[in-house]
Short mmCIF file of C-alpha atoms in Angstrom, two decimals:
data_model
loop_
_atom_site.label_atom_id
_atom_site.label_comp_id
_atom_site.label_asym_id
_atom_site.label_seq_id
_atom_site.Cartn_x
_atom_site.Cartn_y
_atom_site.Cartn_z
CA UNK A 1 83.41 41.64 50.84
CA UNK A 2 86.48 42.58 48.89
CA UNK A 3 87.06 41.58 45.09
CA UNK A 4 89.98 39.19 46.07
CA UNK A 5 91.11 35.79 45.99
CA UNK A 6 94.07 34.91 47.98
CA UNK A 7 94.08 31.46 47.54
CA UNK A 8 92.77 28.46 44.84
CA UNK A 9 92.88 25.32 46.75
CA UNK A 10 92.15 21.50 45.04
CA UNK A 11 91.82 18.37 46.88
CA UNK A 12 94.80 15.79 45.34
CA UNK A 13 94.77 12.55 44.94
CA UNK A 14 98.56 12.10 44.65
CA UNK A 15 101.02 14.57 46.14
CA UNK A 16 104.08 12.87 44.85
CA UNK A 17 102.46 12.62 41.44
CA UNK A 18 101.81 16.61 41.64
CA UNK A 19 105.19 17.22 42.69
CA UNK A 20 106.73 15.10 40.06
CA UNK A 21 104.35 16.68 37.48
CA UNK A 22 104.66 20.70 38.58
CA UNK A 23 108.45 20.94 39.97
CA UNK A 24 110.55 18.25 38.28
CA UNK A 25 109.17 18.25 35.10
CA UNK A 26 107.48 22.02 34.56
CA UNK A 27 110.00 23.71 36.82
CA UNK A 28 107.79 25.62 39.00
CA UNK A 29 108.92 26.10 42.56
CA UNK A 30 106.67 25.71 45.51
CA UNK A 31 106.89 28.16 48.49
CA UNK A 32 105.85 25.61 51.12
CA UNK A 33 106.05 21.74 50.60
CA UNK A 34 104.50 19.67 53.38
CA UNK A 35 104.64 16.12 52.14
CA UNK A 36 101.10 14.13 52.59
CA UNK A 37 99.56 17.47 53.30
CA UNK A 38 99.92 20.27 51.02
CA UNK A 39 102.04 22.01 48.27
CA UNK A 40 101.80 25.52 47.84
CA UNK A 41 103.10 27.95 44.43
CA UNK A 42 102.47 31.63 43.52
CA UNK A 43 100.85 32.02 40.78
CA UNK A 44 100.18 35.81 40.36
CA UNK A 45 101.03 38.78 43.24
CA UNK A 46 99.39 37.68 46.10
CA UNK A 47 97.80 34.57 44.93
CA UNK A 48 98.72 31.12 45.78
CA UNK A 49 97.69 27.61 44.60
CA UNK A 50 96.94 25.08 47.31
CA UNK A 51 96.92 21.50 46.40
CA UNK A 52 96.13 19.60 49.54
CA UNK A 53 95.69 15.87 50.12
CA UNK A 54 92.66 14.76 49.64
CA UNK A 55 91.91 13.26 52.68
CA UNK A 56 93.08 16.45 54.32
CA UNK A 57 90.46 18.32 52.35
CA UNK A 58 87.69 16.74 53.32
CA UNK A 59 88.52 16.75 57.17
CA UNK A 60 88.94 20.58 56.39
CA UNK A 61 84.99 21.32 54.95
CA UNK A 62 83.93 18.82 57.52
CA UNK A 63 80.59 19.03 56.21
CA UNK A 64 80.71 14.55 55.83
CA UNK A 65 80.92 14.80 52.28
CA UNK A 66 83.52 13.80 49.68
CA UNK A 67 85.01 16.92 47.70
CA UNK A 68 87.53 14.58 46.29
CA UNK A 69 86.42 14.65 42.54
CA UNK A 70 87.68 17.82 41.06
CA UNK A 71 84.92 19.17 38.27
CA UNK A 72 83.40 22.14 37.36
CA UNK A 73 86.48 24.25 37.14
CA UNK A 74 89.43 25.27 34.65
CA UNK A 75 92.59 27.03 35.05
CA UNK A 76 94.01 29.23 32.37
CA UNK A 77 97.59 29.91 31.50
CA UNK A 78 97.99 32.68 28.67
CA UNK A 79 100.58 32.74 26.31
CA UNK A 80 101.84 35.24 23.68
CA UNK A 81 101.08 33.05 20.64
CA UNK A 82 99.35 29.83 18.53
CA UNK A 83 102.95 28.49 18.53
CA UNK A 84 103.59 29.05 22.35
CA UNK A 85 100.14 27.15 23.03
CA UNK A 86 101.52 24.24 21.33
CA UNK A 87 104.77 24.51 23.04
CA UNK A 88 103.14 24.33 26.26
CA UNK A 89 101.22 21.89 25.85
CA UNK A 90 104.06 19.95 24.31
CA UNK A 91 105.35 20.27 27.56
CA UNK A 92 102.60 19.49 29.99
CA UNK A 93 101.74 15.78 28.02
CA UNK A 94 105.84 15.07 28.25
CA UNK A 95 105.17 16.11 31.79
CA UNK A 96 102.17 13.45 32.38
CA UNK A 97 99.17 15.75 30.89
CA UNK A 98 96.53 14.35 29.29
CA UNK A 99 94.77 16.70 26.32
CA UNK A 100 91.46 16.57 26.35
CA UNK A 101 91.04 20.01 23.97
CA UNK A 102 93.85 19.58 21.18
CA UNK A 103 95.06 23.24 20.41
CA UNK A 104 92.73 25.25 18.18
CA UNK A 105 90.75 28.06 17.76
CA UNK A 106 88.21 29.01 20.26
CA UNK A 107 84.62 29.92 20.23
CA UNK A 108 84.95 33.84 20.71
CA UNK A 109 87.13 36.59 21.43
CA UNK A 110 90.10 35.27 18.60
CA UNK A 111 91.66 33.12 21.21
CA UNK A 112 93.44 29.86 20.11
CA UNK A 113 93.46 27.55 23.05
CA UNK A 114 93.65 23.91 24.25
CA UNK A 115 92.61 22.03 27.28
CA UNK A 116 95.28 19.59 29.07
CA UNK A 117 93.83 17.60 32.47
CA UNK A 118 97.13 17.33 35.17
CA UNK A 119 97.45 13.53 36.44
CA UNK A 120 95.44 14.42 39.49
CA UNK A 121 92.42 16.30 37.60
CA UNK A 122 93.23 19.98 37.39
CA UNK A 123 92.19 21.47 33.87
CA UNK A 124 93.86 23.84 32.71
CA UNK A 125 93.39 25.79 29.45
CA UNK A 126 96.49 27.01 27.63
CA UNK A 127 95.67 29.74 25.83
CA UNK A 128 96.51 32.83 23.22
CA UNK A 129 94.30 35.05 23.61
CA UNK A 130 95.22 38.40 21.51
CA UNK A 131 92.54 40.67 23.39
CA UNK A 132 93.56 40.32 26.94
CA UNK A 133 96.06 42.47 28.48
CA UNK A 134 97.56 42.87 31.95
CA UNK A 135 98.63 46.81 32.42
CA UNK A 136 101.85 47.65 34.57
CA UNK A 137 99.86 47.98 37.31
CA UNK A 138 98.23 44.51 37.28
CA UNK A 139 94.94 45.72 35.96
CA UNK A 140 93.40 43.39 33.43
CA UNK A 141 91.91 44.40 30.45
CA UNK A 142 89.91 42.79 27.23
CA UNK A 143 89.56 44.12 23.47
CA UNK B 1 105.78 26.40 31.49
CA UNK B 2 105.37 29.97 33.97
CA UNK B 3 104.30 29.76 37.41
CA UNK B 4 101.11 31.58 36.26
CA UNK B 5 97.51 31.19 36.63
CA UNK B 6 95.86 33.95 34.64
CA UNK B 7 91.85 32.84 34.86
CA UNK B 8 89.99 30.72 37.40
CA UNK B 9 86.60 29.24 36.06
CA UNK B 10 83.69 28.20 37.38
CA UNK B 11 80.94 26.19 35.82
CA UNK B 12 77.80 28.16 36.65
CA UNK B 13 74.62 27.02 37.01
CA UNK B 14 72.60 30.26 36.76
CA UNK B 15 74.43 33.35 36.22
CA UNK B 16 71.43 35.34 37.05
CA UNK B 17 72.03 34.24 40.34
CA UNK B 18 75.48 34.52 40.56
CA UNK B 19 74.95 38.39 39.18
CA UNK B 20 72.15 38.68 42.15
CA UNK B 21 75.27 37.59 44.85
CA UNK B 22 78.52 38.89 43.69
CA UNK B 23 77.02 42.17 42.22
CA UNK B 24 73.95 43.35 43.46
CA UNK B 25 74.48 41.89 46.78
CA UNK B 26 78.42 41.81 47.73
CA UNK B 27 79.29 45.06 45.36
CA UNK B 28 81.48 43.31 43.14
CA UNK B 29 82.40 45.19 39.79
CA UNK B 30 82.69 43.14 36.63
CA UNK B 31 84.90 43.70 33.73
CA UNK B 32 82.83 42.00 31.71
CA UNK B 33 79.11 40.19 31.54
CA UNK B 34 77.50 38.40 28.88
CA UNK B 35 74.04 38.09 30.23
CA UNK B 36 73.48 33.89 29.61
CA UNK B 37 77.36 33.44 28.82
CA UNK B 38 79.76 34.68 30.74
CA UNK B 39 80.51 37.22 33.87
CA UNK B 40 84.23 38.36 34.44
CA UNK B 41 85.73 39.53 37.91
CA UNK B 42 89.38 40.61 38.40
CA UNK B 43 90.67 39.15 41.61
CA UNK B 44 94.10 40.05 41.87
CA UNK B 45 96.37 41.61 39.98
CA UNK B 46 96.46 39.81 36.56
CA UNK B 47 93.96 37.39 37.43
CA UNK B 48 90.00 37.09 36.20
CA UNK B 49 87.55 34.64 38.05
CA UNK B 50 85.01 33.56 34.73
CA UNK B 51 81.74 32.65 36.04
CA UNK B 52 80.61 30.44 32.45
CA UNK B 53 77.19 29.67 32.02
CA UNK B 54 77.18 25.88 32.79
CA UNK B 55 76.17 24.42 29.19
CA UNK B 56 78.72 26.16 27.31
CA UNK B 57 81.60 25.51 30.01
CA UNK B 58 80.92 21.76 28.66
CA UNK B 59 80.64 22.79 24.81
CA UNK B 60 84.18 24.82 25.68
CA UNK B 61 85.69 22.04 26.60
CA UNK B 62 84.28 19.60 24.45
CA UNK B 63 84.81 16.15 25.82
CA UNK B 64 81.48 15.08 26.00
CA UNK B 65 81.44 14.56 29.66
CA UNK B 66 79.30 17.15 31.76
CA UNK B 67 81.25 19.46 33.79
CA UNK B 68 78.32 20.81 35.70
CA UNK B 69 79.17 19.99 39.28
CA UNK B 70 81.72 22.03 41.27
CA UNK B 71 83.64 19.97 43.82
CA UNK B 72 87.53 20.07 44.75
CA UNK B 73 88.12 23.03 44.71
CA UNK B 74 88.26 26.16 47.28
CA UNK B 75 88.94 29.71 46.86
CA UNK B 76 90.08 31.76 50.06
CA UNK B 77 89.88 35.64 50.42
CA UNK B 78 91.81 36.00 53.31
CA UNK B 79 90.43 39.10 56.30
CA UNK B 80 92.28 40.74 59.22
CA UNK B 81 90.83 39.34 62.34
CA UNK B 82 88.45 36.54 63.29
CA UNK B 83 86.01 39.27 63.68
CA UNK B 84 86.13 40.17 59.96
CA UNK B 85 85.26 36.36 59.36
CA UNK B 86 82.97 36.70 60.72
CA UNK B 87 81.57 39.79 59.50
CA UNK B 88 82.43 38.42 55.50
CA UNK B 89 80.88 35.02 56.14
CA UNK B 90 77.22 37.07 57.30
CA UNK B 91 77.67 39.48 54.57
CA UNK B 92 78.03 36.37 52.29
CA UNK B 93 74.60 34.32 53.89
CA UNK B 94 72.60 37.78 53.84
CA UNK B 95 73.74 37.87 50.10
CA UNK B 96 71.82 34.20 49.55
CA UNK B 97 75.42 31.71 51.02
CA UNK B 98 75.12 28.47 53.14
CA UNK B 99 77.48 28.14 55.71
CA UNK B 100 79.70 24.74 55.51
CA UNK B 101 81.60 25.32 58.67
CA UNK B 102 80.85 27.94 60.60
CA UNK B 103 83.64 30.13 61.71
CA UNK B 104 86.19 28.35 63.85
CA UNK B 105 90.08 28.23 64.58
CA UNK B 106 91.59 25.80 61.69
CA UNK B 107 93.49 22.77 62.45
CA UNK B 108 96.84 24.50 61.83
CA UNK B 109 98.35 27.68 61.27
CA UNK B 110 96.80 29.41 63.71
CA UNK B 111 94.10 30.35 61.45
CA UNK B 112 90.71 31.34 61.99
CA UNK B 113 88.19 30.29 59.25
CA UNK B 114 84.53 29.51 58.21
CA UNK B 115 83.44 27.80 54.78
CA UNK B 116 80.68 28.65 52.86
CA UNK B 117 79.01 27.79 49.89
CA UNK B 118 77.57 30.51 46.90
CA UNK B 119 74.60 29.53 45.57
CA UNK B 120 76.05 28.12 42.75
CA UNK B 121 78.21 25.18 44.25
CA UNK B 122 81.26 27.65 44.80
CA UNK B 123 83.06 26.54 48.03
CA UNK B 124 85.02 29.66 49.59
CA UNK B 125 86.80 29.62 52.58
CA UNK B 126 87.50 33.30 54.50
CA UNK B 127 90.09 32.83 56.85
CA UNK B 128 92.62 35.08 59.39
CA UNK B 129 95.70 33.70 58.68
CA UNK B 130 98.72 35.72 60.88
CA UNK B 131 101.20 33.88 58.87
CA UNK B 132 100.28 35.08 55.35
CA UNK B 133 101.09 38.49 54.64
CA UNK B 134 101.75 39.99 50.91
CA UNK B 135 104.92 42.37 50.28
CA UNK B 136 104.34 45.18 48.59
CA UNK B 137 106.14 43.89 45.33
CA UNK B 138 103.13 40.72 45.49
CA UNK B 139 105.09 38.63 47.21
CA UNK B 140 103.28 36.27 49.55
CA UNK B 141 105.08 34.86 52.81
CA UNK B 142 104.18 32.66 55.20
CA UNK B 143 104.64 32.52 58.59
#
């Protein structure tokens, strides 16, 4: 199996809501938009973000159980600096965020971060993070 | 805010585990492992998956709630041909997986997918999707 994911997908409680929350108020633009079914954005080369209706999502694992409750997972957004932390998540509560991590320093590796939960239960952490670097060619490194 | 996601993390039960099927097993190459803390894979271009040692996922986040259970979420790694699902989803149950739906043509698309579970609660799909391709500059395209 090869090191790659192509796509993160969360079951949604509220299109609309997501829509309102990621487009009209952060800006971001999705690449497919089916209302009642599914959104789609980029979010790195090659990657996508899914969020598909709930309902949807179950009748997709149609293994009979309820994957509805998002837990257990957090979604990071780096940022060049303390000040751009707080800016962003400035804008993510105007945008309908809730903090649940106000910014601050973190437990290792000199980050500063915060955690923000979207109005359908994505957390994401907003982060500074001066040992983390992304090389030309997409390569990741840390320290 | 950027259209970015820069980390994808999972709450991990037992990263011993999770060492046993993404490294030993499936060939994966960390970055980075903390043995009891944290194990780092790069994905994509720019992009880490964090497999955190359950307990200190929660004292990251620091909410008091537990954040143990994964549910909502999916993560795809998209193959060639319905014959590579099918060879990735028995690479993944030789390597310890349970198999959620077995593989199957998806209800739209024109996909042909199978879920399946790690043993640590982490739902992936691995799907042949003729619509999805990625350009050579990262872009992804459907259909």
């Amino acid at each position: 199996m090869q090191q790659n994911v192509h796509f993160i997908t969360f079951s949604t409680a509220d299109l609309d809501v997501a829509r309102e929350f990621y487009v009209a108020a952060l800006g971001w633009m999705p690449l497919m938009d089916v209302p009642g079914e599914i959104i789609f954005f980029q979010i790195a080369p090659g990657v996508m973000l899914g969020l598909f209706e709930g309902g949807k999502f179950n009748e997709d694992l149609a293994d009979g159980n309820d994957h509805s409750a998002v837990s257990g997972v957090t979604l990071s957004h780096n940022v060049g600096s303390p000040d751009e932390v707080r800016a962003v998540v400035g804008a993510m509560v105007a945008a309908g965020a809730a903090v649940l991590k106000a910014p601050q320093p973190g437990a290792f590796g000199g980050i500063f971060h915060s955690h923000v939960r979207d109005p359908n239960g994505i957390v994401w952490e907003v982060a500074h993070n001066p040992g983390w670097s992304i090389g030309e060619d997409g390569t990741v490194s840390f320290g």
